[in-house]
Tab-separated table of C-alpha atoms in Angstrom:
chain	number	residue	atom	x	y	z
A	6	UNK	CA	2.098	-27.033	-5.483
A	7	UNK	CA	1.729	-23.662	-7.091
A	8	UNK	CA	4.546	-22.512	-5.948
A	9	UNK	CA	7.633	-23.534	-8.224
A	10	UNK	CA	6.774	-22.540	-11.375
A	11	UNK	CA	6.446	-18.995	-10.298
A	12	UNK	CA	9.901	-19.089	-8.109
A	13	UNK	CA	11.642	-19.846	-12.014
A	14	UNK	CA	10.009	-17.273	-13.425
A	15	UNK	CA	11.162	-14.654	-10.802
A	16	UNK	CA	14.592	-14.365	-13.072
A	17	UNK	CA	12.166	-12.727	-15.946
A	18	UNK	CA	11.004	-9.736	-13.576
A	19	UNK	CA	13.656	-7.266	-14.343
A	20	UNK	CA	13.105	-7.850	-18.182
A	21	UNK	CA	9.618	-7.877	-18.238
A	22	UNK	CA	8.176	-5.381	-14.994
A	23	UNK	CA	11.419	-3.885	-13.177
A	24	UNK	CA	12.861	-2.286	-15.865
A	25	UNK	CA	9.904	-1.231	-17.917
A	26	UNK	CA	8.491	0.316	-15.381
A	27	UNK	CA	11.813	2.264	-14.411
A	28	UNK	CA	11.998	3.654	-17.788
A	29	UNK	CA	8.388	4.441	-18.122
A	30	UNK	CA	8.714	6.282	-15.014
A	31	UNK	CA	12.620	7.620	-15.223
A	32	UNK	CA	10.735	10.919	-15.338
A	33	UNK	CA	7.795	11.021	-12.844
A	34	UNK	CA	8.969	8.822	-10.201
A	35	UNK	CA	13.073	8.429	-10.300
A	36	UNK	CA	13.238	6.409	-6.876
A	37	UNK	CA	11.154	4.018	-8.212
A	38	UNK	CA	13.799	1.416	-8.100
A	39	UNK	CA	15.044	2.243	-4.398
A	40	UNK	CA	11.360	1.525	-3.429
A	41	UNK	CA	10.938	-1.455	-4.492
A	42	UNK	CA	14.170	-2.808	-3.053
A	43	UNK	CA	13.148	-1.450	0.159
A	44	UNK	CA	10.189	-3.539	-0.087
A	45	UNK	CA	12.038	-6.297	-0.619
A	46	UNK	CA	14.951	-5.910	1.817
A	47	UNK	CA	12.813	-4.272	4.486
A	48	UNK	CA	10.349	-6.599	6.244
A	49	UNK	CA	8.805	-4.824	9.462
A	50	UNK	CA	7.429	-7.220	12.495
A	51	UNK	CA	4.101	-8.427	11.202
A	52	UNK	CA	5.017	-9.064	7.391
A	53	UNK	CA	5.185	-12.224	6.061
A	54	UNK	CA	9.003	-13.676	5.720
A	55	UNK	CA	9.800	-14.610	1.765
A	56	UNK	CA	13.560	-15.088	1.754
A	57	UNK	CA	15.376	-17.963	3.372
A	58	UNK	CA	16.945	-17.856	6.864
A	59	UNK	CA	20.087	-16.773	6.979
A	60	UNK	CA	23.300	-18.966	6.463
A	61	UNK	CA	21.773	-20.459	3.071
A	62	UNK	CA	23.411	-18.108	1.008
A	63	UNK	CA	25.821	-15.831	1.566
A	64	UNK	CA	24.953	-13.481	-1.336
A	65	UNK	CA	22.016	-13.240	0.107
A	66	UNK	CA	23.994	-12.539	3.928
A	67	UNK	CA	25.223	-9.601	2.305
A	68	UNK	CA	22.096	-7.949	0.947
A	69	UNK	CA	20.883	-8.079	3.946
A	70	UNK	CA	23.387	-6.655	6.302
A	71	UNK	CA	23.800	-4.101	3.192
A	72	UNK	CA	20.572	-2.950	2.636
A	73	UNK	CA	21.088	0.569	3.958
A	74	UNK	CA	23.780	0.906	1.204
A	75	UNK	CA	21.537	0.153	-1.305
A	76	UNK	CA	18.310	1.764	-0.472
A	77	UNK	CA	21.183	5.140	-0.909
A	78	UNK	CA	21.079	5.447	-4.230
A	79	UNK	CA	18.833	4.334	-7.302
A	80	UNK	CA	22.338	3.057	-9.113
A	81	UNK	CA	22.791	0.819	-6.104
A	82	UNK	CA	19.181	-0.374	-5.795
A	83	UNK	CA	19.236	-1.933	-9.204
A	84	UNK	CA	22.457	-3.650	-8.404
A	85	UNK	CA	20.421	-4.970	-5.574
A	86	UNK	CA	17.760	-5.892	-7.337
A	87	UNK	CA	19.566	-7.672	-10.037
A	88	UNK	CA	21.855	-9.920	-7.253
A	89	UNK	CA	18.202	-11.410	-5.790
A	90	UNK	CA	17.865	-14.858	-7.197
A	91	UNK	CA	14.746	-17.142	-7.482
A	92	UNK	CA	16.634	-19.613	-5.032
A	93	UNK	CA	16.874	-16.700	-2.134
A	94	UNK	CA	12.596	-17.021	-1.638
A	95	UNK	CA	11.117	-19.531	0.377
A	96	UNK	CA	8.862	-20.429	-2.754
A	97	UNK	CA	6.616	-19.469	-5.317
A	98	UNK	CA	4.371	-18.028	-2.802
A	99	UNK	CA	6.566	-15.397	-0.882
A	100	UNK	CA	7.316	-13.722	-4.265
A	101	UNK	CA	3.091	-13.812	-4.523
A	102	UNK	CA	2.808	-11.802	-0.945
A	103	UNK	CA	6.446	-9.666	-2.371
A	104	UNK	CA	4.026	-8.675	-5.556
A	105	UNK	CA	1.298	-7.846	-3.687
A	106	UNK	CA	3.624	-5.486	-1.088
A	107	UNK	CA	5.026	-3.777	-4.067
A	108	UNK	CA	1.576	-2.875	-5.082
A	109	UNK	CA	0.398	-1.573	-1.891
A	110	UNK	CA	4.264	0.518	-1.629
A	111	UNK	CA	3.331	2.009	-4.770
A	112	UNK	CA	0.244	3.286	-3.674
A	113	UNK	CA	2.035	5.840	-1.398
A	114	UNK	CA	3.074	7.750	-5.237
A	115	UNK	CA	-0.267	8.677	-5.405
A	116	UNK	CA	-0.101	7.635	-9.277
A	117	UNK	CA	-3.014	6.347	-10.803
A	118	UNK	CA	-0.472	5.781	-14.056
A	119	UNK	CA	2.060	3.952	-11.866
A	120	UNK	CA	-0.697	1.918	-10.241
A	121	UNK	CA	-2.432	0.923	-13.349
A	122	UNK	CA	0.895	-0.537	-15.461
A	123	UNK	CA	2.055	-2.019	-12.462
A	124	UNK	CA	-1.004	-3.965	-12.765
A	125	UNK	CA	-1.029	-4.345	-16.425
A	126	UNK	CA	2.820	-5.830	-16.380
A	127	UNK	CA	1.926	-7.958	-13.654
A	128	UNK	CA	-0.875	-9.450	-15.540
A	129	UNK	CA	0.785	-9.923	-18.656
A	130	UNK	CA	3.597	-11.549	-16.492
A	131	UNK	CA	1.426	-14.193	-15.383
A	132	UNK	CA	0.056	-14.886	-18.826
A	133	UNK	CA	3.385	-15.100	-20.459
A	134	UNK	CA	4.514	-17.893	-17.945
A	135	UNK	CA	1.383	-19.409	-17.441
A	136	UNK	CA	1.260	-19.527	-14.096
A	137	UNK	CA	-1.486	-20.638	-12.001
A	138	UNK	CA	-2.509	-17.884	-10.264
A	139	UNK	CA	-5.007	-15.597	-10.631
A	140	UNK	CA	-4.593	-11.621	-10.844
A	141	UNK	CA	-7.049	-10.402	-7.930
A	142	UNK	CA	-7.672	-6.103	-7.571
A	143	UNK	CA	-8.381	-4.081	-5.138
A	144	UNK	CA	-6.513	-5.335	-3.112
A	145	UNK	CA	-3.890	-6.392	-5.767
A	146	UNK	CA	-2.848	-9.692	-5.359
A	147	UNK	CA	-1.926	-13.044	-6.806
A	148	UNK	CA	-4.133	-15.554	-5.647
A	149	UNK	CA	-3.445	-19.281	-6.471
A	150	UNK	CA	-5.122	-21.514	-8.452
A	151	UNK	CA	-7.475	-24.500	-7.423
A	152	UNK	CA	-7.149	-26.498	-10.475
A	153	UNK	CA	-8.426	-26.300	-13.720
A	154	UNK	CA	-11.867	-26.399	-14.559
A	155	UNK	CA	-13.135	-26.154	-10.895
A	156	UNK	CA	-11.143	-22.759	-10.315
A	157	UNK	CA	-13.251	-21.919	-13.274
A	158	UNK	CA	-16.439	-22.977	-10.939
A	159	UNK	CA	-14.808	-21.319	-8.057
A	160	UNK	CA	-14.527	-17.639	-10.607
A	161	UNK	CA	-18.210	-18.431	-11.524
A	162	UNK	CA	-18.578	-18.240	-7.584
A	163	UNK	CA	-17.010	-15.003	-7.026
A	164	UNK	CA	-18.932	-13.375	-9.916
A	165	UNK	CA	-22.031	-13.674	-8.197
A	166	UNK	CA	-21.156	-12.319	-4.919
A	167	UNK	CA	-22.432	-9.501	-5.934
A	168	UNK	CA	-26.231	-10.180	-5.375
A	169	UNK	CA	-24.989	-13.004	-2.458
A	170	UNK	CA	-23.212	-11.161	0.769
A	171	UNK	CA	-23.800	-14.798	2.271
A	172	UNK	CA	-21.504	-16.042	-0.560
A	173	UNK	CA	-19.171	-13.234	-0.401
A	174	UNK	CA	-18.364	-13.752	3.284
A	175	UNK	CA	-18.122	-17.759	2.273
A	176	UNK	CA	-15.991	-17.108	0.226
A	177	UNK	CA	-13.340	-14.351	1.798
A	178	UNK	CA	-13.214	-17.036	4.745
A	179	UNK	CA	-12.358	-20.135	2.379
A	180	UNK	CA	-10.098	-17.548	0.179
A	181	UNK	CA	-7.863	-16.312	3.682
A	182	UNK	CA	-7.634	-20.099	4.732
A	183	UNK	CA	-6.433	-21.326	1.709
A	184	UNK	CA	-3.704	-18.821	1.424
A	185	UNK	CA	-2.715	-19.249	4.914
A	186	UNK	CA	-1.997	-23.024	4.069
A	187	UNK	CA	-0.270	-22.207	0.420
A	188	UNK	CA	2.043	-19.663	2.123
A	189	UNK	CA	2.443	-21.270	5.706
A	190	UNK	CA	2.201	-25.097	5.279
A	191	UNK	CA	1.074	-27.224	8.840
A	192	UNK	CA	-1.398	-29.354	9.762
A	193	UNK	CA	-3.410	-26.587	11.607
A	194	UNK	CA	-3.689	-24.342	8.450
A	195	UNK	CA	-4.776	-27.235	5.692
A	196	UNK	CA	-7.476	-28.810	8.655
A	197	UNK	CA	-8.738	-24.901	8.429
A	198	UNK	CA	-8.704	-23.946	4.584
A	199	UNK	CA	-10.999	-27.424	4.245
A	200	UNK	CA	-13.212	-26.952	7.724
A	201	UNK	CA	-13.820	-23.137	5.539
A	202	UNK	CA	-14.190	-24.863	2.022
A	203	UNK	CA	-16.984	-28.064	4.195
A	204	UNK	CA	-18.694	-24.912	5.438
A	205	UNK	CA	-19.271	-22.914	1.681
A	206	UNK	CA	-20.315	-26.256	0.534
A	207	UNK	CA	-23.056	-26.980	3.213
A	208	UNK	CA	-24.388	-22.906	3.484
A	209	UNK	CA	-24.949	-23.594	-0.532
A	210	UNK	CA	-26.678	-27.171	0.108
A	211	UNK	CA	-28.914	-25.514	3.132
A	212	UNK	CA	-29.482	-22.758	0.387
A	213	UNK	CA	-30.453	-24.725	-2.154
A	214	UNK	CA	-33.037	-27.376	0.234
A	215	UNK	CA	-34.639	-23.847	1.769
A	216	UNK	CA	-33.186	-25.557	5.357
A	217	UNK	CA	-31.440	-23.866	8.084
A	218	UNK	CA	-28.174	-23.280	9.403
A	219	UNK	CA	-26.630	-26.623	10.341
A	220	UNK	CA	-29.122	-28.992	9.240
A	221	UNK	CA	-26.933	-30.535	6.721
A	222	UNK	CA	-28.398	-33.703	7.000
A	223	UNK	CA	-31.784	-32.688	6.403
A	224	UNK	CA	-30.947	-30.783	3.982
A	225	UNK	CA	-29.096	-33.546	2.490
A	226	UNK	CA	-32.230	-35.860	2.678
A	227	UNK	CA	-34.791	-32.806	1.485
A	228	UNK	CA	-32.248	-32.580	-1.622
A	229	UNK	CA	-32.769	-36.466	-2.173
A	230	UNK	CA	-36.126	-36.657	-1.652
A	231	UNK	CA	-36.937	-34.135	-4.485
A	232	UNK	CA	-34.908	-35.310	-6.865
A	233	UNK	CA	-32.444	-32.213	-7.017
A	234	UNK	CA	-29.451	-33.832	-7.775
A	235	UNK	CA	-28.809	-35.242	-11.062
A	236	UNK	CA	-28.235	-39.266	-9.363
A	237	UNK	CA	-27.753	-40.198	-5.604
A	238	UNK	CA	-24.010	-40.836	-6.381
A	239	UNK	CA	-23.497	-36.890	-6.996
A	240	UNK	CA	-25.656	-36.991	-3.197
A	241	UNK	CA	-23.449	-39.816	-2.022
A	242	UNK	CA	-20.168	-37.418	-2.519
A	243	UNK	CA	-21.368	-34.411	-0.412
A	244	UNK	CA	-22.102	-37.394	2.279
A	245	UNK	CA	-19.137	-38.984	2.227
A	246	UNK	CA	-16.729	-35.679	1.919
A	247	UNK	CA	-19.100	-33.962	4.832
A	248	UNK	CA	-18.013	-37.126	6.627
A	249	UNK	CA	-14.364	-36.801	5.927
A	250	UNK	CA	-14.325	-33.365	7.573
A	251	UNK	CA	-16.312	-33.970	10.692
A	252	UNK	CA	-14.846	-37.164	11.580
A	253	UNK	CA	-11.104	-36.710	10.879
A	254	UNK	CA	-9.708	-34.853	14.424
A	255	UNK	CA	-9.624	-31.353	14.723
A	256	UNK	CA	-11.138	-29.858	11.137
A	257	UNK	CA	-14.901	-28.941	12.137
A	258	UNK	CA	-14.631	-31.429	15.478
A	259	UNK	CA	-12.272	-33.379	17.812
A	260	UNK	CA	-13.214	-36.179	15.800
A	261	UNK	CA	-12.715	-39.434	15.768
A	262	UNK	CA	-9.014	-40.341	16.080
A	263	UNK	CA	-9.640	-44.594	15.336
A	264	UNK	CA	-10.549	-43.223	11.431
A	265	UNK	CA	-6.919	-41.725	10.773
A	266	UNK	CA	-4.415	-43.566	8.632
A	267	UNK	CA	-1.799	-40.741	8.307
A	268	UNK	CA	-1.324	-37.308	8.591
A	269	UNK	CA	-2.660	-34.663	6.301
A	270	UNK	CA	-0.113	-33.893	3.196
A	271	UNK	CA	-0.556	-30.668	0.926
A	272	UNK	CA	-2.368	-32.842	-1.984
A	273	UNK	CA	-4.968	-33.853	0.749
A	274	UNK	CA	-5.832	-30.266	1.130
A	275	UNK	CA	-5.899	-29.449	-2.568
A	276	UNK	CA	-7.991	-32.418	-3.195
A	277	UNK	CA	-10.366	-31.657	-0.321
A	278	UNK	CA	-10.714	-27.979	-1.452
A	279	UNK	CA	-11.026	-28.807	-4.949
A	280	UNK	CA	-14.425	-31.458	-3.605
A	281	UNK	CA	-16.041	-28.856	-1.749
A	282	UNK	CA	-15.687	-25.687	-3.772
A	283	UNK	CA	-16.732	-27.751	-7.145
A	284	UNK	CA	-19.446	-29.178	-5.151
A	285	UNK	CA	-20.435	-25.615	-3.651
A	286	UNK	CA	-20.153	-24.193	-7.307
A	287	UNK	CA	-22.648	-27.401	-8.904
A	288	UNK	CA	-25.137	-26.293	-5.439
A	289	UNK	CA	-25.368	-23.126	-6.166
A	290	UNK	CA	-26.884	-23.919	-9.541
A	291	UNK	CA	-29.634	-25.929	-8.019
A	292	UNK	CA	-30.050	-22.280	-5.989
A	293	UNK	CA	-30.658	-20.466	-8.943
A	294	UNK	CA	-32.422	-23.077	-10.959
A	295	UNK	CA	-34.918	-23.247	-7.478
A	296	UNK	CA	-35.098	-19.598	-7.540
């Protein structure tokens, strides 16, 4: 999905942040390079896997089993460093989690400096490629794109969390399910990142109709009944997508297992996401226009 365009543009790193950032930093911080190798080559129980199993390729083989030589010296880290290849990552999305690492490794420098054109190289990297992710802070992090216009809605979201903890939480939960199906693809993880994205798009319709928690339909019905939506086929798509997810097995209920034609595939998730969060984003108008 989002993932190739940023695994070809992984062979641009050393020319535009690696070595920039070395020579910017020769001075202050010389073992720059070995530290970000380390983060690369080093992968502790309980962070996420971003290079292909073993066998694939044997250049790779050998990094591995020789990472203790190169983490020795800064000379041999940028050997490293230069020898890892877009093809060694298990897509786009590992070197996304790999950025963010490196971000939170140079945060042990205690460098303000080092933090802050870390982050400005970064962001000019994904500008330069145009790729569709978005440059997140604190933490740092790439975050992926919805699509177009509605991640445009969904940034319009985010900038008014601020005055909305109810949105804010809505949101992280939606945000940490979708990433969990655009690094770690199964049915389990896309059935969650759209349950999350169904529930911000009914806590903004209850918002909007001054209803409770789970009175979707009524709140549905209250929406209809004073004309809050612009026709009933904009009403008619929050019915028939809150359908989808609670009658399709196992997103917000067992379900209804007569209704399914196939499994879920990745462009069922992104299209289901991309439905809810534009039609949370539209709701949360009505919220403010209400208030």
């Amino acid at each position: 999905m989002t993932g190739d365009r940023l695994q070809s543009a992984w062979r641009y790193t050393g020319a535009e942040l690696w070595r920039p950032l070395f020579a910017q930093f020769a001075d202050a911080h010389p073992d720059l390079p070995v530290e970000i190798v380390r983060t690369l080559l080093v992968r502790p129980r309980g962070m996420a896997t971003i290079f292909v199993d073993a066998g694939r390729y044997s250049a790779l083989d050998a990094l591995r089993v020789d990472a203790a030589t190169y983490l020795d010296s800064v000379a041999d880290a940028r050997v490293a460093l230069r020898r890892i290849k877009p093809q060694f990552f298990v897509g786009g999305r590992a070197i996304a989690i790999l950025l963010a690492d490196i971000a939170v490794a140079l945060e042990e420098y205690d460098s303000p400096n080092l933090e802050a054109a870390y982050r400005t190289r970064l962001e000019q990297f994904v500008g330069r490629h145009m790729l569709p992710y978005r440059l997140d802070c604190a933490p740092l992090r790439l975050t992926p794109l919805l699509h177009g216009e509605i991640d445009g809605l969904y940034q319009s979201l985010l900038a008014r969390t601020a005055v909305s903890p109810q949105l804010k939480e809505a949101l992280a939960g939606f945000e940490n399910a979708w990433q969990r199906q655009s690094v770690d693809w199964s049915q389990i993880n896309a059935k969650e990142a759209i349950r999350t994205a169904s529930l911000l798009a009914e806590n903004m319709l209850v918002s909007a109709s001054a209803g409770q928690e789970n009175e979707f339909s009524r709140a549905l019905t209250r929406m209809r009944n004073g004309n809050r939506f612009p026709s009933n086929e904009f009403a008619n798509i929050f019915d028939r997508a809150y359908t989808f997810a609670n009658t399709y097995p196992n997103i917000r209920h067992p379900g209804n297992h007569a209704v399914v034609k196939r499994d879920l595939r990745r462009e069922d998730a992104v299209l289901a996401a991309l439905v809810f969060v534009g039609l949370s984003a539209c709701v949360h108008d009505l919220c403010e226009d209400a208030g």
